[in-house]
CSV table of C-alpha atoms and ligand atoms in Angstrom, one decimal:
chain,number,residue,atom,x,y,z
R,209,MET,CA,81.7,104.7,122.7
R,210,ILE,CA,82.2,101.8,125.0
R,211,ALA,CA,81.5,103.9,128.2
R,212,ALA,CA,78.3,105.2,126.6
R,213,ALA,CA,76.9,102.1,125.0
R,214,GLY,CA,78.8,99.1,126.2
R,215,PRO,CA,81.2,96.7,124.4
R,216,ILE,CA,81.6,97.1,120.6
R,217,SER,CA,82.2,94.5,118.0
R,218,VAL,CA,85.7,93.9,116.5
R,219,ALA,CA,84.3,95.3,113.2
R,220,ASP,CA,83.3,98.6,114.9
R,221,TYR,CA,86.6,98.8,116.7
R,222,PHE,CA,88.4,98.1,113.4
R,223,SER,CA,86.4,100.7,111.5
R,224,ALA,CA,86.9,103.3,114.2
R,225,CYS,CA,90.7,102.7,114.4
R,226,LEU,CA,91.2,103.1,110.7
R,227,GLY,CA,88.4,105.4,109.6
R,228,ASP,CA,87.4,107.7,112.5
R,229,PRO,CA,87.1,111.2,110.9
R,230,GLU,CA,89.2,112.8,113.6
R,231,PHE,CA,91.5,110.0,114.9
R,232,GLY,CA,91.4,107.2,112.3
R,233,TYR,CA,94.7,105.9,111.2
R,234,TYR,CA,94.2,106.5,107.4
R,235,ARG,CA,92.6,109.9,108.0
R,236,THR,CA,95.6,111.3,109.9
R,237,ARG,CA,98.8,110.1,108.2
R,238,ASP,CA,100.7,108.7,105.2
R,239,PRO,CA,101.6,105.3,106.5
R,240,PHE,CA,103.7,104.0,103.6
R,241,GLY,CA,107.3,103.6,102.8
R,242,ALA,CA,110.5,103.0,104.7
R,243,ALA,CA,109.8,106.0,107.0
R,244,GLY,CA,106.2,104.9,107.6
R,245,ASP,CA,104.6,102.0,109.4
R,246,PHE,CA,104.6,99.5,106.5
R,247,THR,CA,105.8,98.9,103.0
R,248,THR,CA,103.5,97.7,100.2
R,249,ALA,CA,104.6,96.0,96.9
R,250,PRO,CA,104.2,99.1,94.7
R,251,GLU,CA,106.4,101.0,97.2
R,252,ILE,CA,109.1,98.3,97.0
R,253,SER,CA,109.7,98.5,93.3
R,254,GLN,CA,108.3,100.0,90.1
R,255,LEU,CA,108.5,96.4,88.7
R,256,PHE,CA,105.3,95.6,90.6
R,257,GLY,CA,103.1,98.3,89.0
R,258,GLU,CA,104.7,97.7,85.6
R,259,LEU,CA,103.8,94.0,85.6
R,260,ILE,CA,100.2,94.9,86.7
R,261,GLY,CA,100.2,97.2,83.7
R,262,ILE,CA,101.2,94.3,81.4
R,263,PHE,CA,98.5,92.1,82.9
R,264,LEU,CA,95.9,94.9,82.3
R,265,ILE,CA,97.0,95.1,78.6
R,266,GLU,CA,96.6,91.3,78.3
R,267,ALA,CA,93.1,91.6,79.9
R,268,TRP,CA,92.1,94.4,77.5
R,269,LYS,CA,93.2,92.3,74.5
R,270,ALA,CA,91.4,89.2,75.8
R,271,HIS,CA,88.2,91.3,76.1
R,272,GLY,CA,88.5,92.4,72.4
R,273,ARG,CA,90.2,95.8,72.9
R,274,PRO,CA,87.2,97.9,73.8
R,275,ALA,CA,87.4,101.7,73.6
R,276,GLY,CA,86.7,103.9,76.6
R,277,THR,CA,88.1,101.6,79.2
R,278,ARG,CA,87.7,102.6,82.8
R,279,LEU,CA,90.9,101.9,84.7
R,280,VAL,CA,89.7,101.7,88.3
R,281,GLU,CA,91.8,101.3,91.4
R,282,ILE,CA,90.3,101.1,94.9
R,283,GLY,CA,92.5,102.1,97.8
R,284,PRO,CA,95.4,103.6,95.8
R,285,GLY,CA,97.6,104.6,98.8
R,286,ARG,CA,100.2,107.0,97.4
R,287,GLY,CA,99.2,106.4,93.7
R,288,THR,CA,102.4,104.6,92.9
R,289,LEU,CA,100.8,101.5,91.4
R,290,MET,CA,98.5,103.5,89.2
R,291,ALA,CA,101.4,105.7,87.9
R,292,ASP,CA,103.7,102.7,87.2
R,293,ALA,CA,100.9,100.8,85.4
R,294,GLN,CA,99.9,103.8,83.3
R,295,ARG,CA,103.4,104.3,82.1
R,296,VAL,CA,103.6,100.8,80.7
R,297,ILE,CA,100.1,101.0,79.2
R,298,ASP,CA,101.0,104.2,77.5
R,299,ARG,CA,104.1,102.8,76.0
R,300,LEU,CA,102.9,99.3,75.1
R,301,ALA,CA,99.2,99.9,74.3
R,302,PRO,CA,98.8,103.5,73.2
R,303,GLU,CA,95.4,102.7,71.7
R,304,LEU,CA,94.2,101.6,75.2
R,305,ALA,CA,95.8,104.6,76.9
R,306,GLN,CA,94.3,107.2,74.5
R,307,SER,CA,90.7,106.2,75.0
R,308,ALA,CA,90.8,105.2,78.7
R,309,THR,CA,90.0,107.2,81.8
R,310,ALA,CA,91.4,106.4,85.2
R,311,HIS,CA,89.3,106.3,88.4
R,312,LEU,CA,90.8,106.3,91.9
R,313,VAL,CA,88.5,105.3,94.7
R,314,GLU,CA,89.8,106.6,98.0
R,315,THR,CA,88.2,107.5,101.3
R,316,SER,CA,91.2,109.3,102.9
R,317,GLU,CA,91.5,113.0,101.9
R,318,LYS,CA,95.1,113.0,103.0
R,319,LEU,CA,96.0,110.1,100.7
R,320,GLU,CA,93.9,111.5,97.8
R,321,ALA,CA,96.1,114.7,98.0
R,322,ILE,CA,99.3,112.6,97.8
R,323,GLN,CA,97.8,110.6,94.9
R,324,ARG,CA,97.1,113.8,93.0
R,325,GLU,CA,100.7,114.8,93.4
R,326,THR,CA,102.0,111.4,92.3
R,327,LEU,CA,99.7,111.4,89.2
R,328,ALA,CA,100.2,115.1,88.2
R,329,GLY,CA,101.8,114.0,85.0
R,330,ALA,CA,99.7,110.9,84.4
R,331,GLN,CA,99.3,109.7,80.8
R,332,ILE,CA,95.6,108.8,81.4
R,333,LYS,CA,93.2,111.4,82.8
R,334,CYS,CA,92.5,110.7,86.5
R,335,HIS,CA,89.2,111.2,88.4
R,336,TRP,CA,88.7,110.7,92.1
R,337,HIS,CA,85.7,109.1,93.8
R,338,THR,CA,84.9,108.0,97.4
R,339,ALA,CA,82.9,104.9,96.4
R,340,VAL,CA,83.2,102.5,93.5
R,341,THR,CA,79.5,102.9,92.9
R,342,ASP,CA,80.3,106.5,91.9
R,343,VAL,CA,82.3,105.4,88.8
R,344,ALA,CA,80.0,105.6,85.8
R,345,ASP,CA,79.3,102.3,84.0
R,346,GLY,CA,81.6,101.3,81.1
R,347,PHE,CA,84.1,98.5,80.3
R,348,THR,CA,86.2,98.1,83.5
R,349,LEU,CA,89.7,97.0,84.3
R,350,LEU,CA,89.9,97.2,88.1
R,351,PHE,CA,92.7,96.4,90.6
R,352,CYS,CA,93.4,96.8,94.3
R,353,ASN,CA,96.4,96.0,96.3
R,354,GLU,CA,96.1,95.6,100.1
R,355,LEU,CA,92.6,97.1,100.1
R,356,PHE,CA,90.6,94.1,101.5
R,357,ASP,CA,92.9,93.5,104.5
R,358,ALA,CA,92.0,97.1,105.6
R,359,LEU,CA,88.2,96.5,105.5
R,360,PRO,CA,86.7,95.3,108.9
R,361,ILE,CA,86.1,91.8,110.1
R,362,ARG,CA,83.9,90.3,112.7
R,363,GLN,CA,85.3,87.6,115.0
R,364,PHE,CA,83.5,84.7,116.7
R,365,VAL,CA,85.2,82.8,119.5
R,366,ASN,CA,84.4,79.2,120.5
R,367,THR,CA,83.3,79.3,124.2
R,368,GLU,CA,81.5,76.8,126.5
R,369,ASP,CA,78.3,78.4,125.2
R,370,GLY,CA,79.2,77.9,121.5
R,371,PHE,CA,80.5,80.5,119.1
R,372,ARG,CA,80.0,84.0,120.4
R,373,GLU,CA,80.9,87.3,118.8
R,374,ARG,CA,84.2,88.7,120.2
R,375,LEU,CA,83.7,92.2,121.5
R,376,VAL,CA,86.0,95.0,122.7
R,377,THR,CA,85.3,96.4,126.2
R,378,VAL,CA,87.1,98.3,129.0
R,379,GLY,CA,88.5,96.0,131.7
R,380,ASP,CA,88.6,96.7,135.5
R,381,ASP,CA,92.1,98.1,135.1
R,382,GLY,CA,90.8,100.7,132.6
R,383,ALA,CA,92.6,99.1,129.6
R,384,LEU,CA,90.8,97.8,126.5
R,385,ALA,CA,90.1,94.0,126.6
R,386,PHE,CA,88.3,91.4,124.6
R,387,CYS,CA,85.1,89.7,125.9
R,388,ALA,CA,82.5,87.4,124.5
R,389,GLY,CA,79.2,88.9,123.5
R,390,ALA,CA,75.7,87.4,122.9
R,391,ALA,CA,75.6,87.2,119.1
R,392,THR,CA,76.3,83.8,117.7
R,393,ILE,CA,76.9,82.4,114.2
R,394,ASP,CA,75.2,79.6,112.3
R,395,ARG,CA,77.2,76.4,112.9
R,396,ASP,CA,76.5,75.2,109.4
R,397,THR,CA,78.6,78.0,108.0
R,398,LEU,CA,81.7,77.0,110.0
R,399,PRO,CA,84.4,74.8,108.6
R,400,GLY,CA,85.3,71.3,110.1
R,401,HIS,CA,86.1,70.6,113.7
R,402,ALA,CA,86.7,73.4,116.2
R,403,VAL,CA,88.4,73.3,119.6
R,404,ALA,CA,87.8,75.6,122.6
R,405,GLY,CA,89.1,79.1,122.0
R,406,ASP,CA,89.1,78.8,118.2
R,407,ILE,CA,88.3,82.0,116.4
R,408,PHE,CA,86.4,82.3,113.1
R,409,GLU,CA,86.4,85.5,111.1
R,410,ILE,CA,83.8,86.7,108.7
R,411,ALA,CA,84.0,89.9,106.7
R,412,PRO,CA,80.6,91.1,105.4
R,413,ALA,CA,82.2,94.5,104.5
R,414,ARG,CA,84.7,92.7,102.2
R,415,GLU,CA,82.1,90.4,100.7
R,416,ALA,CA,79.9,93.5,99.9
R,417,VAL,CA,82.8,95.3,98.1
R,418,MET,CA,83.6,92.1,96.2
R,419,ALA,CA,79.9,91.6,95.2
R,420,GLU,CA,79.8,95.2,94.0
R,421,ILE,CA,82.9,94.7,91.8
R,422,ALA,CA,81.5,91.4,90.5
R,423,ALA,CA,78.1,92.9,89.7
R,424,ARG,CA,79.8,95.7,87.9
R,425,LEU,CA,81.9,93.3,85.8
R,426,ARG,CA,78.7,91.4,84.9
R,427,ARG,CA,77.0,94.6,83.9
R,428,CYS,CA,79.8,96.4,82.0
R,429,ASP,CA,82.1,93.5,81.3
R,430,GLY,CA,85.8,93.6,82.3
R,431,THR,CA,88.3,92.0,84.7
R,432,ALA,CA,89.4,92.7,88.3
R,433,LEU,CA,92.5,91.8,90.1
R,434,VAL,CA,92.6,91.6,93.9
R,435,ILE,CA,96.0,91.3,95.6
R,436,ASP,CA,96.4,90.8,99.3
R,437,TYR,CA,97.8,88.6,102.0
R,438,GLY,CA,95.6,85.8,103.2
R,439,HIS,CA,94.6,82.2,102.8
R,440,LEU,CA,93.1,80.2,100.0
R,441,GLU,CA,90.6,78.3,102.2
R,442,SER,CA,88.4,79.5,105.1
R,443,GLY,CA,89.6,78.1,108.4
R,444,TYR,CA,90.0,78.9,112.1
R,445,GLY,CA,92.5,81.4,113.4
R,446,ASP,CA,92.9,84.9,114.9
R,447,THR,CA,94.5,87.0,112.1
R,448,LEU,CA,93.8,90.4,113.5
R,449,GLN,CA,97.1,92.3,113.6
R,450,ALA,CA,98.4,95.8,114.3
R,451,VAL,CA,101.6,97.2,112.8
R,452,ARG,CA,103.5,100.3,113.7
R,453,LYS,CA,106.9,101.4,112.5
R,454,GLN,CA,107.4,98.1,110.6
R,455,GLU,CA,106.8,96.0,113.7
R,456,TYR,CA,103.8,94.1,115.2
R,457,ALA,CA,102.0,95.8,118.1
R,458,GLY,CA,99.1,94.7,120.3
R,459,VAL,CA,95.8,95.2,118.5
R,460,LEU,CA,94.3,97.0,121.5
R,461,ASP,CA,97.3,99.0,122.6
R,462,ALA,CA,97.2,102.2,120.6
R,463,PRO,CA,93.9,102.5,118.7
R,464,GLY,CA,94.2,104.9,115.7
R,465,GLU,CA,98.0,104.9,115.8
R,466,CYS,CA,98.7,101.5,114.4
R,467,ASP,CA,97.7,100.0,111.1
R,468,LEU,CA,95.0,97.4,111.8
R,469,THR,CA,94.4,94.6,109.3
R,470,SER,CA,93.6,90.9,109.1
R,471,HIS,CA,94.3,88.2,106.6
R,472,VAL,CA,92.0,87.9,103.6
R,473,ASP,CA,89.8,84.8,103.2
R,474,PHE,CA,90.1,84.3,99.4
R,475,GLN,CA,87.6,81.4,99.5
R,476,ALA,CA,84.9,83.8,100.9
R,477,LEU,CA,85.8,86.5,98.3
R,478,GLY,CA,85.6,84.0,95.4
R,479,THR,CA,82.3,82.7,96.6
R,480,ALA,CA,80.9,86.3,96.9
R,481,ALA,CA,82.1,87.1,93.3
R,482,ALA,CA,80.7,83.8,91.9
R,483,ALA,CA,77.3,84.5,93.6
R,484,GLU,CA,77.0,87.6,91.4
R,485,GLY,CA,77.7,85.5,88.3
R,486,ALA,CA,81.3,86.5,87.7
R,487,LYS,CA,83.9,84.1,86.3
R,488,VAL,CA,86.4,83.3,89.1
R,489,TRP,CA,89.9,81.8,88.5
R,490,PRO,CA,91.6,79.9,91.2
R,491,PRO,CA,93.9,82.4,92.9
R,492,MET,CA,97.7,82.4,92.3
R,493,ASN,CA,100.5,83.1,94.7
R,494,GLN,CA,102.0,86.6,94.0
R,495,GLY,CA,105.4,85.0,93.3
R,496,GLY,CA,104.1,82.7,90.6
R,497,PHE,CA,101.9,85.5,89.1
R,498,LEU,CA,104.8,88.0,88.9
R,499,LEU,CA,107.3,85.5,87.5
R,500,ALA,CA,104.8,84.3,84.9
R,501,LEU,CA,104.4,87.9,83.8
R,502,GLY,CA,108.2,88.3,83.3
R,503,LEU,CA,109.5,89.7,86.6
R,504,LEU,CA,113.0,88.4,86.1
R,505,GLU,CA,113.2,89.6,82.5
R,506,ARG,CA,112.0,93.1,83.4
R,507,ALA,CA,114.3,93.2,86.4
R,508,GLY,CA,117.2,92.3,84.1
R,509,SER,CA,116.4,95.2,81.7
R,510,LEU,CA,115.8,97.6,84.5
R,511,GLY,CA,119.2,96.8,85.9
R,512,ALA,CA,121.1,96.7,82.6
R,513,GLY,CA,123.9,99.3,82.6
R,514,LYS,CA,123.2,100.4,86.2
R,515,SER,CA,125.7,100.5,89.1
R,516,PRO,CA,126.3,97.3,91.1
R,517,ASP,CA,124.4,99.0,94.0
R,518,VAL,CA,121.3,99.7,92.0
R,519,GLN,CA,121.5,96.1,90.6
R,520,GLN,CA,121.7,94.7,94.1
R,521,GLU,CA,118.7,96.8,95.1
R,522,ILE,CA,116.7,95.5,92.2
R,523,ARG,CA,117.7,91.9,93.1
R,524,ARG,CA,116.5,92.6,96.7
R,525,SER,CA,113.2,93.9,95.5
R,526,VAL,CA,112.6,90.9,93.3
R,527,GLU,CA,113.3,88.6,96.3
R,528,ARG,CA,111.0,90.6,98.5
R,529,LEU,CA,108.1,90.6,95.9
R,530,ALA,CA,108.4,87.0,94.8
R,531,GLY,CA,110.5,85.1,97.3
R,532,THR,CA,108.9,82.5,99.5
R,533,GLY,CA,110.9,83.0,102.7
R,534,GLN,CA,110.1,84.7,106.0
R,535,GLY,CA,109.2,88.4,105.4
R,536,GLN,CA,108.9,87.9,101.7
R,537,MET,CA,105.6,88.3,99.8
R,538,GLY,CA,105.7,85.5,97.1
R,539,ASN,CA,103.7,82.9,99.0
R,540,LEU,CA,101.8,85.0,101.6
R,541,PHE,CA,100.2,87.2,99.0
R,542,LYS,CA,97.6,85.9,96.7
R,543,VAL,CA,96.1,87.2,93.4
R,544,LEU,CA,92.5,86.7,92.6
R,545,CYS,CA,91.2,87.3,89.1
R,546,ILE,CA,87.6,87.6,88.2
R,547,SER,CA,85.9,88.6,84.9
R,548,GLY,CA,82.5,89.5,83.6
R,549,ALA,CA,82.7,87.6,80.3
R,550,ASP,CA,84.3,84.1,80.0
R,551,VAL,CA,87.7,85.2,78.8
R,552,ALA,CA,91.1,83.6,79.3
R,553,ILE,CA,93.9,85.9,80.4
R,554,ALA,CA,97.5,84.9,81.0
R,555,PRO,CA,98.8,83.7,83.4
R,556,PHE,CA,95.5,82.5,84.9
R,557,ASN,CA,94.6,80.6,81.7
R,558,SER,CA,97.6,78.2,82.3
R,559,LEU,CA,95.7,76.8,85.4
R,560,ALA,CA,92.4,74.9,85.5
R,561,GLY,CA,89.5,76.7,84.0
R,562,PRO,CA,87.4,79.3,85.8
R,563,SER,CA,84.7,78.1,88.1
R,564,GLY,CA,81.5,79.4,89.6
R,565,GLY,CA,83.2,79.1,93.0
R,566,LEU,CA,86.4,78.1,94.7
R,567,SER,CA,85.3,75.1,96.7
U,733,SAH,N1,97.1,100.1,97.3
U,733,SAH,C1,98.1,100.9,98.1
U,733,SAH,C2,97.6,101.2,99.5
U,733,SAH,C3,97.1,100.1,100.4
U,733,SAH,S1,96.6,100.6,102.0
U,733,SAH,C4,99.4,100.2,98.1
U,733,SAH,O1,99.5,99.0,97.7
U,733,SAH,O2,100.4,100.8,98.5
U,733,SAH,C5,94.8,100.7,101.9
U,733,SAH,C6,94.3,101.8,101.0
U,733,SAH,O3,92.9,101.7,101.0
U,733,SAH,C7,94.5,103.2,101.5
U,733,SAH,O4,94.7,104.1,100.4
U,733,SAH,C8,93.2,103.5,102.3
U,733,SAH,O5,93.0,104.9,102.5
U,733,SAH,C9,92.2,102.9,101.3
U,733,SAH,N2,90.9,102.6,101.8
U,733,SAH,C10,90.6,102.0,103.0
U,733,SAH,N3,89.3,101.7,103.1
U,733,SAH,C11,88.8,102.1,101.8
U,733,SAH,C12,87.4,102.0,101.3
U,733,SAH,N4,86.4,101.6,101.9
U,733,SAH,N5,87.3,102.5,100.0
U,733,SAH,C13,88.3,103.0,99.3
U,733,SAH,N6,89.6,103.1,99.8
U,733,SAH,C14,89.8,102.6,101.0
């Protein structure tokens, strides 16, 4: 592409690395789990999906227990989160489980095949779609974990000529390299003071998905939960990263063979949702969210009567999911909750009220 048409944007590079039909990372492999390139929260422990299930039940009750709920997950990976959440919903809210349908939105055929296996015995009938717009209207409870970090970003770098879009080109040595292109960005949209070399990231693709979700919630009512790593406020920084075999790699080193992601700007997502008229709660840290939903209590009952090894394993998962140290997810990951109607759902209702934005 670069040889034929010149340097490409970071967004086009990002999309090609992950989604190219022949060589794209998600099209060619199953990247999850200890044997894969990275581990996500649902793959660490069933506790994660079970607590999401409990949250979804709370949301359903807060919305007045509507019949015919559409349980929608975008980017379900191996289907583990959907399976764990459904098990809890079936046990604790049979009325919800019996009238609901489940909708998995997935662009990778390979992962869809794995999801079908994981969900072969699902309590709630599952349907697959390639876009959320293909899910028929109806009261919606939607969730996604580590979806937004996998949607492309554009980067702008602060040069002597002002902010310029960062492009990917081929250097004199034949290797991929970054360069500054001609496109610029409206300075009024940038935060505070910038120094030379600062990078600002925008993600129109993420905002478009968020706007689509928010519009759906306004139209059909319901609640959505977005979980991902990222920051609460927009700011400068290069967060593009590549991961391979549980380790960081150079982002230009092996296109299509590494997972390519970037941190999610939750302020931008909240603003996109509020612009569609959705109620937006201030995001919580994943640790606080899981603890408020009863992580420790559920871990205790899961470990009761089990061997010391299993109990130790459960303790380690709890630490990894909710701990705040290096390599733990509790602080790095954020949980954004948005709703169509103005409902209060625990644990978000223990914070300040919802706002039209996150500023
Ligand atoms: N939620 C899972 C997987 C996260 S990885 C987990 O927590 O384990 C990202 C997932 O999003 C993969 O399933 C990937 O194939 C899917 N995906 C990427 N882009 C997508 C898009 N535009 N629409 C739907 N799914 C997408």
